[in-house]
Amino acid sequence: MAVLPILLVVLYGLCLLFILGFSAGQWQLTRLALRAYKQGLPPAPPAPAAWPTVLVQLPLYNEQNVVERVIDACAALNYPTDRLHIQVLDDSNDATVALAAARVAHHVARGLRISHVRRSDRQGFKAGALRYGLEGNTDEYVAIFDADFVPEADFLKRVIPYFLPDAKIGVVQTRWGHLNENEDLLTRLQAFGLNAHFLIEQVGRTFAGFFINFNGTGGVWRRACIDDAGGWHTDTLTEDLDLSYRAQLRGWRFLYRPDIVAPAELPAVMDALKSQQFRWTKGAAETARKHLGQMWRSAQPLPVKLQATFHLLNSSVYIVIMLMALLSVPLVFVRAQYHEFKAVFQLASVFLLGFAPLIYYYYTAWRLAHPGKPLWRYPGFFLLFLSVSMGLALHNARAVILGWLGQRTPFVRTPKAGTGGPAKRRRYRTGGVGELVVLEGLLALYFAFGLAAGIYFDDFGLLPFHTLLTIGFAAICYYSVRDDK
């Protein structure tokens, strides 16, 4: 027998095993989260007699669509004004500067302590801005909100009390809400995925005492924790995940509260979503490269080490999905021509049950996020989400590989449209129809060919997979071209 068919089958089988392991990890987190909800969240501590000092940092770069909204929302925080300091960390080089200056001046005139902080360059990007803002500051706690967030007025008064009973709590992270979830299909799919992270993963990890991550925004740090962990580093695109692991390896505890929601805007165009996905997936790989060895050399319990490994390697699943997808088309011909593999393929079909925990994981999150929605709406939406996630595999796998190779890339922030229409969306383009989009279109045709080949050979084993891949890559290509206009 030829070596190539055997190699294809072996590699595809290894990919299935990886997916099974990934899916089992999500199943474990789902079970832990359900136990946490059944047990009930710890009650909120009482308000302190005297409120500690809080610094609110708003890192900005060219955000004229939303800059006034976030400044006004933070200026409306219901917290003692003599204990509150707001920093607008503005690295912009467009009209955002004037808009921010005007809103800061307005709130200064109202008696608020709010500063418009400007740097001579963008060294270190967001992490550099956060670090710069802390220089010379002595406030006890630091809240961070990205430009697309609109915190509720009582946010600080709900979060700060959780720090006070335990001096080792370094972060309180809250759940992200979605201001524009129902804007279109793209935003609904993003909300679907993010809800699983915030309603299942973060809850399950917190309940079990595993490491969790500060999500970059919508949370509060104890200043002593930031300093003890070495401050903000600029060597990864996920400075939040990096500092989270350094702090927890130093013994700090993180607390997550899904009942406190920080509303935010979801990217409504494909290039904005891709820039966000690139940062998250590449940054996670960079952080894994930086901390996995240290985690396994630490004195953390074995379950914590295993979950941390699963956590840090999450984004690497896109490499496996991409490899599995590319192998699946020639595998149609192997299935048709090499009947001696029939038993192997039957065994492989058992491993496809590895997707069952993912169905359970996302269904549980969907129920928690939308308790009133009828069950029949879930299957189709889940399959569409799975399809589009597969369609992002090429883009995200490339980001992960760059992260593992240690190749430095600039921090490209996710542009926000605010309440504006297409003109405001086009104001901050992060890319256009380039080579990657062309490749995504070609891959849609490649998987359509695999779909047709399966029908031709009367072999429908890979038909569902090729259907999802064809739709997913076609959708990503379509949205990329549509949003380029």
Short mmCIF file of C-alpha atoms in Angstrom, two decimals:
data_model
loop_
_atom_site.label_atom_id
_atom_site.label_comp_id
_atom_site.label_asym_id
_atom_site.label_seq_id
_atom_site.Cartn_x
_atom_site.Cartn_y
_atom_site.Cartn_z
CA MET A 1 0.00 0.00 0.00
CA ALA A 2 1.20 3.54 -0.78
CA VAL A 3 2.67 5.54 2.09
CA LEU A 4 0.75 8.75 1.33
CA PRO A 5 -2.77 7.37 2.06
CA ILE A 6 -1.52 5.93 5.35
CA LEU A 7 0.05 9.26 6.28
CA LEU A 8 -3.19 11.11 5.45
CA VAL A 9 -5.24 8.76 7.60
CA VAL A 10 -2.79 8.93 10.54
CA LEU A 11 -2.60 12.74 10.48
CA TYR A 12 -6.37 13.05 10.24
CA GLY A 13 -6.76 10.65 13.16
CA LEU A 14 -4.36 12.70 15.29
CA CYS A 15 -6.39 15.81 14.50
CA LEU A 16 -9.56 14.02 15.64
CA LEU A 17 -7.85 13.04 18.89
CA PHE A 18 -6.83 16.66 19.51
CA ILE A 19 -10.39 17.86 18.88
CA LEU A 20 -11.66 15.19 21.25
CA GLY A 21 -9.30 16.42 23.97
CA PHE A 22 -10.27 20.05 23.37
CA SER A 23 -13.94 19.15 23.49
CA ALA A 24 -13.49 17.15 26.70
CA GLY A 25 -11.94 20.23 28.31
CA GLN A 26 -14.98 22.31 27.38
CA TRP A 27 -17.25 19.61 28.79
CA GLN A 28 -15.38 19.71 32.11
CA LEU A 29 -15.75 23.48 32.33
CA THR A 30 -19.46 23.19 31.57
CA ARG A 31 -19.97 20.74 34.41
CA LEU A 32 -17.99 22.95 36.78
CA ALA A 33 -19.98 26.03 35.77
CA LEU A 34 -23.30 24.26 36.31
CA ARG A 35 -22.14 23.19 39.77
CA ALA A 36 -21.21 26.80 40.51
CA TYR A 37 -24.63 28.07 39.43
CA LYS A 38 -26.37 25.34 41.43
CA GLN A 39 -24.37 26.20 44.52
CA GLY A 40 -25.05 29.89 44.02
CA LEU A 41 -22.64 32.78 43.64
CA PRO A 42 -21.07 34.12 46.85
CA PRO A 43 -23.12 37.03 48.17
CA ALA A 44 -21.93 40.58 47.64
CA PRO A 45 -19.92 41.99 50.58
CA PRO A 46 -21.32 45.05 52.35
CA ALA A 47 -20.27 48.51 51.26
CA PRO A 48 -17.26 49.84 53.19
CA ALA A 49 -17.53 52.69 55.65
CA ALA A 50 -14.89 54.55 53.64
CA TRP A 51 -14.39 53.93 49.92
CA PRO A 52 -10.81 53.38 48.69
CA THR A 53 -9.26 55.44 45.90
CA VAL A 54 -9.83 54.24 42.33
CA LEU A 55 -8.09 55.14 39.09
CA VAL A 56 -10.18 54.60 35.94
CA GLN A 57 -8.02 54.21 32.84
CA LEU A 58 -9.44 54.65 29.33
CA PRO A 59 -6.81 53.63 26.73
CA LEU A 60 -7.68 55.23 23.37
CA TYR A 61 -6.26 55.34 19.87
CA ASN A 62 -8.23 57.07 17.12
CA GLU A 63 -11.71 56.44 18.49
CA GLN A 64 -13.69 59.50 17.41
CA ASN A 65 -16.82 57.38 16.91
CA VAL A 66 -17.05 56.40 20.59
CA VAL A 67 -14.63 58.57 22.61
CA GLU A 68 -17.27 60.95 23.94
CA ARG A 69 -19.56 58.08 24.91
CA VAL A 70 -16.99 56.25 27.03
CA ILE A 71 -15.73 59.42 28.74
CA ASP A 72 -19.26 60.52 29.63
CA ALA A 73 -20.16 57.04 30.91
CA CYS A 74 -17.13 56.94 33.21
CA ALA A 75 -17.74 60.52 34.34
CA ALA A 76 -21.22 59.37 35.42
CA LEU A 77 -19.86 56.62 37.71
CA ASN A 78 -21.54 56.87 41.09
CA TYR A 79 -18.44 56.98 43.27
CA PRO A 80 -17.16 59.60 45.74
CA THR A 81 -15.54 62.25 43.56
CA ASP A 82 -12.69 62.80 46.01
CA ARG A 83 -11.81 59.09 45.73
CA LEU A 84 -12.03 58.85 41.93
CA HIS A 85 -9.50 59.75 39.25
CA ILE A 86 -10.21 59.20 35.52
CA GLN A 87 -7.36 59.05 33.01
CA VAL A 88 -8.05 59.35 29.30
CA LEU A 89 -4.91 57.69 27.93
CA ASP A 90 -5.09 59.17 24.46
CA ASP A 91 -2.51 58.05 21.89
CA SER A 92 -4.63 59.33 18.99
CA ASN A 93 -3.44 61.32 16.01
CA ASP A 94 -6.80 62.34 14.54
CA ALA A 95 -9.96 64.23 15.58
CA THR A 96 -10.25 62.01 18.66
CA VAL A 97 -7.75 64.28 20.44
CA ALA A 98 -9.94 67.38 20.18
CA LEU A 99 -13.12 65.48 21.07
CA ALA A 100 -11.49 63.93 24.14
CA ALA A 101 -10.01 67.26 25.25
CA ALA A 102 -13.41 68.94 25.02
CA ARG A 103 -15.17 66.26 27.09
CA VAL A 104 -12.37 66.24 29.68
CA ALA A 105 -12.58 70.04 30.00
CA HIS A 106 -16.34 69.78 30.40
CA HIS A 107 -16.10 67.29 33.26
CA VAL A 108 -13.21 69.14 34.92
CA ALA A 109 -15.50 72.18 35.03
CA ARG A 110 -18.07 70.00 36.81
CA GLY A 111 -15.53 69.25 39.54
CA LEU A 112 -14.36 65.79 38.45
CA ARG A 113 -10.74 64.72 38.67
CA ILE A 114 -10.17 63.69 35.08
CA SER A 115 -6.94 63.93 33.07
CA HIS A 116 -6.24 63.92 29.34
CA VAL A 117 -2.94 62.05 29.15
CA ARG A 118 -0.89 62.27 25.95
CA ARG A 119 2.39 60.51 25.07
CA SER A 120 5.00 61.50 22.54
CA ASP A 121 4.70 58.07 20.81
CA ARG A 122 2.72 54.80 20.97
CA GLN A 123 5.57 52.73 22.37
CA GLY A 124 4.14 49.50 23.78
CA PHE A 125 0.68 50.32 22.39
CA LYS A 126 -2.11 49.66 24.95
CA ALA A 127 0.19 48.07 27.55
CA GLY A 128 2.59 50.98 27.21
CA ALA A 129 -0.23 53.48 27.71
CA LEU A 130 -1.53 51.70 30.81
CA ARG A 131 1.97 51.54 32.27
CA TYR A 132 2.58 55.22 31.48
CA GLY A 133 -0.62 56.22 33.25
CA LEU A 134 0.41 54.43 36.44
CA GLU A 135 3.66 56.38 36.76
CA GLY A 136 3.43 58.62 39.79
CA ASN A 137 -0.09 57.43 40.61
CA THR A 138 -0.87 56.04 44.07
CA ASP A 139 -4.56 55.05 43.82
CA GLU A 140 -5.34 51.70 45.43
CA TYR A 141 -7.41 50.19 42.61
CA VAL A 142 -7.32 50.49 38.82
CA ALA A 143 -10.41 50.01 36.63
CA ILE A 144 -9.88 49.66 32.88
CA PHE A 145 -12.41 50.25 30.11
CA ASP A 146 -11.73 50.05 26.39
CA ALA A 147 -13.27 52.70 24.15
CA ASP A 148 -16.26 50.55 23.19
CA PHE A 149 -17.44 50.05 26.79
CA VAL A 150 -20.28 51.88 28.53
CA PRO A 151 -20.12 50.96 32.24
CA GLU A 152 -23.21 51.35 34.39
CA ALA A 153 -23.14 54.12 36.98
CA ASP A 154 -22.97 51.67 39.91
CA PHE A 155 -20.14 49.58 38.45
CA LEU A 156 -17.42 50.57 40.92
CA LYS A 157 -19.70 50.40 43.96
CA ARG A 158 -20.65 46.86 42.99
CA VAL A 159 -17.11 45.67 42.26
CA ILE A 160 -14.83 47.32 44.85
CA PRO A 161 -16.41 45.62 47.94
CA TYR A 162 -15.24 42.19 46.67
CA PHE A 163 -11.61 43.19 47.22
CA LEU A 164 -11.96 44.27 50.82
CA PRO A 165 -12.43 40.95 52.73
CA ASP A 166 -9.36 39.32 51.13
CA ALA A 167 -6.09 41.17 50.57
CA LYS A 168 -4.93 38.49 48.09
CA ILE A 169 -7.68 39.17 45.55
CA GLY A 170 -5.83 40.91 42.72
CA VAL A 171 -8.57 41.25 40.10
CA VAL A 172 -12.34 41.33 39.91
CA GLN A 173 -13.45 40.67 36.33
CA THR A 174 -17.03 41.23 35.17
CA ARG A 175 -19.03 39.83 32.27
CA TRP A 176 -19.19 41.64 28.96
CA GLY A 177 -22.61 42.69 27.72
CA HIS A 178 -23.38 43.39 24.06
CA LEU A 179 -24.77 46.78 23.07
CA ASN A 180 -25.35 45.80 19.45
CA GLU A 181 -25.88 42.03 19.62
CA ASN A 182 -28.92 42.14 17.36
CA GLU A 183 -27.43 44.47 14.74
CA ASP A 184 -26.83 41.69 12.21
CA LEU A 185 -25.82 38.05 11.88
CA LEU A 186 -22.12 38.81 12.46
CA THR A 187 -22.76 40.43 15.85
CA ARG A 188 -25.18 37.69 16.93
CA LEU A 189 -22.60 35.01 16.16
CA GLN A 190 -19.92 36.88 18.12
CA ALA A 191 -22.24 37.28 21.11
CA PHE A 192 -22.99 33.54 20.93
CA GLY A 193 -19.29 32.69 21.22
CA LEU A 194 -18.43 35.32 23.84
CA ASN A 195 -21.35 34.27 26.05
CA ALA A 196 -19.86 30.79 26.25
CA HIS A 197 -16.57 32.23 27.49
CA PHE A 198 -18.16 34.53 30.06
CA LEU A 199 -21.00 32.29 31.24
CA ILE A 200 -19.18 28.95 31.20
CA GLU A 201 -15.37 29.14 31.00
CA GLN A 202 -14.77 31.97 33.44
CA VAL A 203 -17.38 30.64 35.89
CA GLY A 204 -16.08 27.06 35.75
CA ARG A 205 -12.43 28.02 36.17
CA THR A 206 -13.20 30.35 39.07
CA PHE A 207 -15.32 27.71 40.83
CA ALA A 208 -12.56 25.08 40.58
CA GLY A 209 -9.74 27.41 41.60
CA PHE A 210 -8.08 27.31 38.18
CA PHE A 211 -6.30 30.27 36.61
CA ILE A 212 -8.58 32.71 34.83
CA ASN A 213 -7.71 35.78 32.81
CA PHE A 214 -8.45 39.45 33.10
CA ASN A 215 -10.23 40.19 29.83
CA GLY A 216 -8.42 43.44 29.11
CA THR A 217 -11.37 45.63 30.04
CA GLY A 218 -14.50 45.63 32.19
CA GLY A 219 -12.60 44.76 35.35
CA VAL A 220 -10.66 46.19 38.28
CA TRP A 221 -7.10 45.49 39.47
CA ARG A 222 -5.63 45.94 42.90
CA ARG A 223 -2.67 48.25 42.22
CA ALA A 224 -0.41 46.24 44.52
CA CYS A 225 -1.08 43.15 42.38
CA ILE A 226 -0.02 44.92 39.18
CA ASP A 227 3.21 46.11 40.81
CA ASP A 228 4.02 42.78 42.47
CA ALA A 229 3.57 40.90 39.17
CA GLY A 230 5.98 43.23 37.36
CA GLY A 231 3.56 45.67 35.73
CA TRP A 232 2.36 45.73 32.14
CA HIS A 233 4.67 44.03 29.64
CA THR A 234 4.68 44.84 25.94
CA ASP A 235 6.06 41.59 24.49
CA THR A 236 2.68 39.97 23.67
CA LEU A 237 -0.50 41.17 21.96
CA THR A 238 -2.54 39.99 24.96
CA GLU A 239 -1.00 42.04 27.75
CA ASP A 240 -4.07 41.17 29.86
CA LEU A 241 -3.53 37.39 29.67
CA ASP A 242 0.21 37.82 30.24
CA LEU A 243 -0.19 39.90 33.41
CA SER A 244 -2.97 37.59 34.62
CA TYR A 245 -0.66 34.56 34.55
CA ARG A 246 2.27 36.41 36.10
CA ALA A 247 0.03 37.62 38.95
CA GLN A 248 -1.55 34.23 39.65
CA LEU A 249 1.83 32.51 39.55
CA ARG A 250 2.79 34.99 42.29
CA GLY A 251 -0.10 33.75 44.43
CA TRP A 252 -2.76 36.39 43.69
CA ARG A 253 -6.38 35.25 43.43
CA PHE A 254 -8.76 36.38 40.70
CA LEU A 255 -12.51 36.70 41.16
CA TYR A 256 -15.06 36.60 38.37
CA ARG A 257 -18.63 37.92 38.74
CA PRO A 258 -21.00 36.98 35.89
CA ASP A 259 -23.82 38.90 37.58
CA ILE A 260 -22.08 42.25 37.04
CA VAL A 261 -22.28 43.22 33.38
CA ALA A 262 -20.16 45.78 31.53
CA PRO A 263 -21.90 46.60 28.21
CA ALA A 264 -19.69 46.89 25.13
CA GLU A 265 -19.90 47.14 21.36
CA LEU A 266 -19.21 44.17 19.12
CA PRO A 267 -17.30 44.57 15.82
CA ALA A 268 -19.90 44.91 13.05
CA VAL A 269 -17.58 44.54 10.04
CA MET A 270 -15.33 41.66 9.07
CA ASP A 271 -11.98 43.46 9.03
CA ALA A 272 -12.63 44.74 12.57
CA LEU A 273 -13.50 41.23 13.73
CA LYS A 274 -10.40 39.81 12.04
CA SER A 275 -8.10 42.37 13.69
CA GLN A 276 -9.59 41.43 17.07
CA GLN A 277 -9.28 37.70 16.37
CA PHE A 278 -5.67 38.14 15.23
CA ARG A 279 -4.72 39.87 18.49
CA TRP A 280 -6.48 37.34 20.67
CA THR A 281 -5.19 34.20 18.93
CA LYS A 282 -1.64 35.39 18.30
CA GLY A 283 -1.38 36.92 21.77
CA ALA A 284 -2.56 33.70 23.41
CA ALA A 285 0.14 31.76 21.55
CA GLU A 286 2.75 34.34 22.59
CA THR A 287 1.63 34.08 26.21
CA ALA A 288 1.73 30.28 26.08
CA ARG A 289 5.25 30.47 24.65
CA LYS A 290 6.20 32.78 27.52
CA HIS A 291 4.54 31.04 30.47
CA LEU A 292 3.87 27.34 29.84
CA GLY A 293 7.32 26.27 31.00
CA GLN A 294 7.12 28.44 34.10
CA MET A 295 3.66 27.04 34.88
CA TRP A 296 4.93 23.45 34.81
CA ARG A 297 7.97 24.36 36.94
CA SER A 298 5.75 26.02 39.53
CA ALA A 299 4.32 24.44 42.69
CA GLN A 300 0.74 24.65 41.38
CA PRO A 301 -1.38 21.47 41.76
CA LEU A 302 -1.48 19.17 38.73
CA PRO A 303 -5.15 19.95 37.86
CA VAL A 304 -4.31 23.67 37.78
CA LYS A 305 -1.32 23.03 35.51
CA LEU A 306 -3.40 20.88 33.15
CA GLN A 307 -6.20 23.43 32.91
CA ALA A 308 -3.72 26.26 32.44
CA THR A 309 -2.15 24.32 29.57
CA PHE A 310 -5.57 23.79 28.01
CA HIS A 311 -6.34 27.48 28.55
CA LEU A 312 -3.12 28.79 27.01
CA LEU A 313 -3.27 26.40 24.05
CA ASN A 314 -6.92 27.13 23.23
CA SER A 315 -6.09 29.21 20.18
CA SER A 316 -3.90 26.43 18.75
CA VAL A 317 -7.05 24.49 17.92
CA TYR A 318 -7.29 26.61 14.75
CA ILE A 319 -4.09 25.04 13.41
CA VAL A 320 -5.59 21.59 13.93
CA ILE A 321 -8.90 22.59 12.33
CA MET A 322 -7.07 24.00 9.30
CA LEU A 323 -4.90 20.90 8.92
CA MET A 324 -7.89 18.62 9.36
CA ALA A 325 -9.85 20.59 6.77
CA LEU A 326 -7.06 20.48 4.18
CA LEU A 327 -6.62 16.72 4.66
CA SER A 328 -10.33 15.99 4.42
CA VAL A 329 -10.64 16.52 0.63
CA PRO A 330 -7.94 14.01 -0.45
CA LEU A 331 -9.35 11.74 2.23
CA VAL A 332 -12.57 11.47 0.18
CA PHE A 333 -10.53 9.80 -2.57
CA VAL A 334 -8.69 7.58 -0.10
CA ARG A 335 -12.05 6.40 1.28
CA ALA A 336 -13.25 5.62 -2.24
CA GLN A 337 -10.15 3.79 -3.47
CA TYR A 338 -8.71 2.03 -0.42
CA HIS A 339 -11.46 -0.15 1.01
CA GLU A 340 -9.02 -1.74 3.44
CA PHE A 341 -9.34 1.45 5.49
CA LYS A 342 -13.05 0.85 6.03
CA ALA A 343 -12.63 -0.33 9.62
CA VAL A 344 -10.35 2.61 10.39
CA PHE A 345 -12.90 5.11 9.09
CA GLN A 346 -15.65 3.44 11.07
CA LEU A 347 -13.52 3.84 14.19
CA ALA A 348 -12.80 7.47 13.27
CA SER A 349 -16.53 8.13 13.09
CA VAL A 350 -16.72 7.31 16.80
CA PHE A 351 -14.27 10.11 17.51
CA LEU A 352 -16.65 12.52 15.81
CA LEU A 353 -18.70 12.15 18.97
CA GLY A 354 -16.06 14.47 20.39
CA PHE A 355 -18.17 17.30 19.02
CA ALA A 356 -21.02 16.32 21.38
CA PRO A 357 -19.46 18.07 24.42
CA LEU A 358 -19.09 21.23 22.31
CA ILE A 359 -22.80 21.09 21.50
CA TYR A 360 -23.50 20.74 25.23
CA TYR A 361 -21.06 23.55 26.12
CA TYR A 362 -22.56 26.10 23.73
CA TYR A 363 -26.13 25.00 24.42
CA THR A 364 -25.65 25.57 28.15
CA ALA A 365 -24.28 29.07 27.52
CA TRP A 366 -27.10 29.81 25.07
CA ARG A 367 -29.72 28.77 27.63
CA LEU A 368 -28.13 30.93 30.32
CA ALA A 369 -27.89 33.95 28.01
CA HIS A 370 -31.37 33.55 26.48
CA PRO A 371 -33.54 31.55 28.89
CA GLY A 372 -36.74 32.44 27.06
CA LYS A 373 -35.77 31.34 23.56
CA PRO A 374 -37.32 28.12 22.20
CA LEU A 375 -35.05 25.09 21.89
CA TRP A 376 -35.61 24.65 18.14
CA ARG A 377 -33.66 27.84 17.41
CA TYR A 378 -30.42 26.49 18.84
CA PRO A 379 -29.29 23.70 16.43
CA GLY A 380 -29.28 25.81 13.27
CA PHE A 381 -27.59 28.74 14.97
CA PHE A 382 -24.95 26.48 16.54
CA LEU A 383 -24.14 24.92 13.15
CA LEU A 384 -23.86 28.37 11.58
CA PHE A 385 -21.56 29.51 14.40
CA LEU A 386 -19.45 26.36 13.97
CA SER A 387 -19.28 26.93 10.23
CA VAL A 388 -18.16 30.57 10.49
CA SER A 389 -15.63 29.65 13.19
CA MET A 390 -14.17 27.11 10.77
CA GLY A 391 -14.12 29.81 8.12
CA LEU A 392 -11.83 31.87 10.34
CA ALA A 393 -9.41 28.96 10.70
CA LEU A 394 -6.95 30.12 8.02
CA HIS A 395 -6.76 33.67 9.42
CA ASN A 396 -6.46 32.52 13.03
CA ALA A 397 -4.08 29.62 12.34
CA ARG A 398 -1.71 32.07 10.67
CA ALA A 399 -1.88 34.31 13.76
CA VAL A 400 -1.16 31.39 16.10
CA ILE A 401 1.82 30.23 14.04
CA LEU A 402 3.29 33.76 14.06
CA GLY A 403 2.82 33.82 17.83
CA TRP A 404 4.57 30.50 18.37
CA LEU A 405 7.43 31.59 16.10
CA GLY A 406 7.87 34.76 18.16
CA GLN A 407 7.41 37.06 15.17
CA ARG A 408 6.56 40.56 16.39
CA THR A 409 3.58 42.37 14.88
CA PRO A 410 2.01 45.72 15.77
CA PHE A 411 -1.02 46.03 18.05
CA VAL A 412 -3.95 46.77 15.71
CA ARG A 413 -6.88 47.87 17.80
CA THR A 414 -10.45 46.90 16.92
CA PRO A 415 -12.22 49.92 15.36
CA LYS A 416 -15.65 50.82 16.71
CA ALA A 417 -18.54 52.47 14.90
CA GLY A 418 -20.59 53.67 17.87
CA THR A 419 -24.09 54.55 16.76
CA GLY A 420 -22.91 55.51 13.29
CA GLY A 421 -23.66 53.87 9.98
CA PRO A 422 -21.45 52.70 7.11
CA ALA A 423 -19.53 55.99 6.84
CA LYS A 424 -18.31 55.73 10.42
CA ARG A 425 -17.48 52.06 9.96
CA ARG A 426 -15.24 52.89 7.01
CA ARG A 427 -13.43 55.60 8.96
CA TYR A 428 -11.02 53.15 10.56
CA ARG A 429 -10.31 50.36 8.13
CA THR A 430 -7.72 47.80 9.29
CA GLY A 431 -7.41 46.08 5.94
CA GLY A 432 -9.05 45.33 2.63
CA VAL A 433 -9.45 42.49 0.19
CA GLY A 434 -5.93 41.08 0.16
CA GLU A 435 -4.27 37.76 -0.51
CA LEU A 436 -5.78 36.13 2.58
CA VAL A 437 -9.34 36.90 1.46
CA VAL A 438 -8.57 35.47 -1.99
CA LEU A 439 -7.24 32.32 -0.33
CA GLU A 440 -10.40 32.07 1.78
CA GLY A 441 -12.48 32.25 -1.39
CA LEU A 442 -10.35 29.57 -3.05
CA LEU A 443 -10.69 27.36 0.01
CA ALA A 444 -14.48 27.67 -0.19
CA LEU A 445 -14.21 26.28 -3.74
CA TYR A 446 -11.78 23.58 -2.57
CA PHE A 447 -14.20 22.32 0.07
CA ALA A 448 -17.11 22.55 -2.37
CA PHE A 449 -15.07 20.26 -4.62
CA GLY A 450 -14.66 17.85 -1.70
CA LEU A 451 -18.40 18.00 -1.15
CA ALA A 452 -19.08 17.20 -4.81
CA ALA A 453 -16.51 14.38 -4.78
CA GLY A 454 -18.22 12.76 -1.81
CA ILE A 455 -21.56 12.86 -3.59
CA TYR A 456 -19.98 11.47 -6.77
CA PHE A 457 -18.46 8.52 -4.90
CA ASP A 458 -21.71 8.00 -2.99
CA ASP A 459 -19.73 8.49 0.25
CA PHE A 460 -21.38 10.90 2.64
CA GLY A 461 -19.08 10.43 5.65
CA LEU A 462 -17.37 13.79 5.21
CA LEU A 463 -20.33 15.59 3.63
CA PRO A 464 -21.40 17.44 6.83
CA PHE A 465 -17.81 18.60 7.46
CA HIS A 466 -17.36 19.82 3.88
CA THR A 467 -20.73 21.56 3.95
CA LEU A 468 -19.78 23.51 7.08
CA LEU A 469 -16.35 24.37 5.66
CA THR A 470 -17.76 25.52 2.32
CA ILE A 471 -20.36 27.76 3.95
CA GLY A 472 -17.89 29.05 6.53
CA PHE A 473 -15.12 30.09 4.16
CA ALA A 474 -17.63 31.48 1.66
CA ALA A 475 -19.22 33.55 4.44
CA ILE A 476 -15.88 34.95 5.64
CA CYS A 477 -14.93 35.81 2.06
CA TYR A 478 -18.34 37.38 1.40
CA TYR A 479 -18.28 39.56 4.52
CA SER A 480 -14.69 40.63 3.81
CA VAL A 481 -15.60 41.75 0.28
CA ARG A 482 -18.91 43.31 1.36
CA ASP A 483 -17.33 45.37 4.13
CA ASP A 484 -14.57 46.58 1.81
CA LYS A 485 -17.04 48.70 -0.13
#
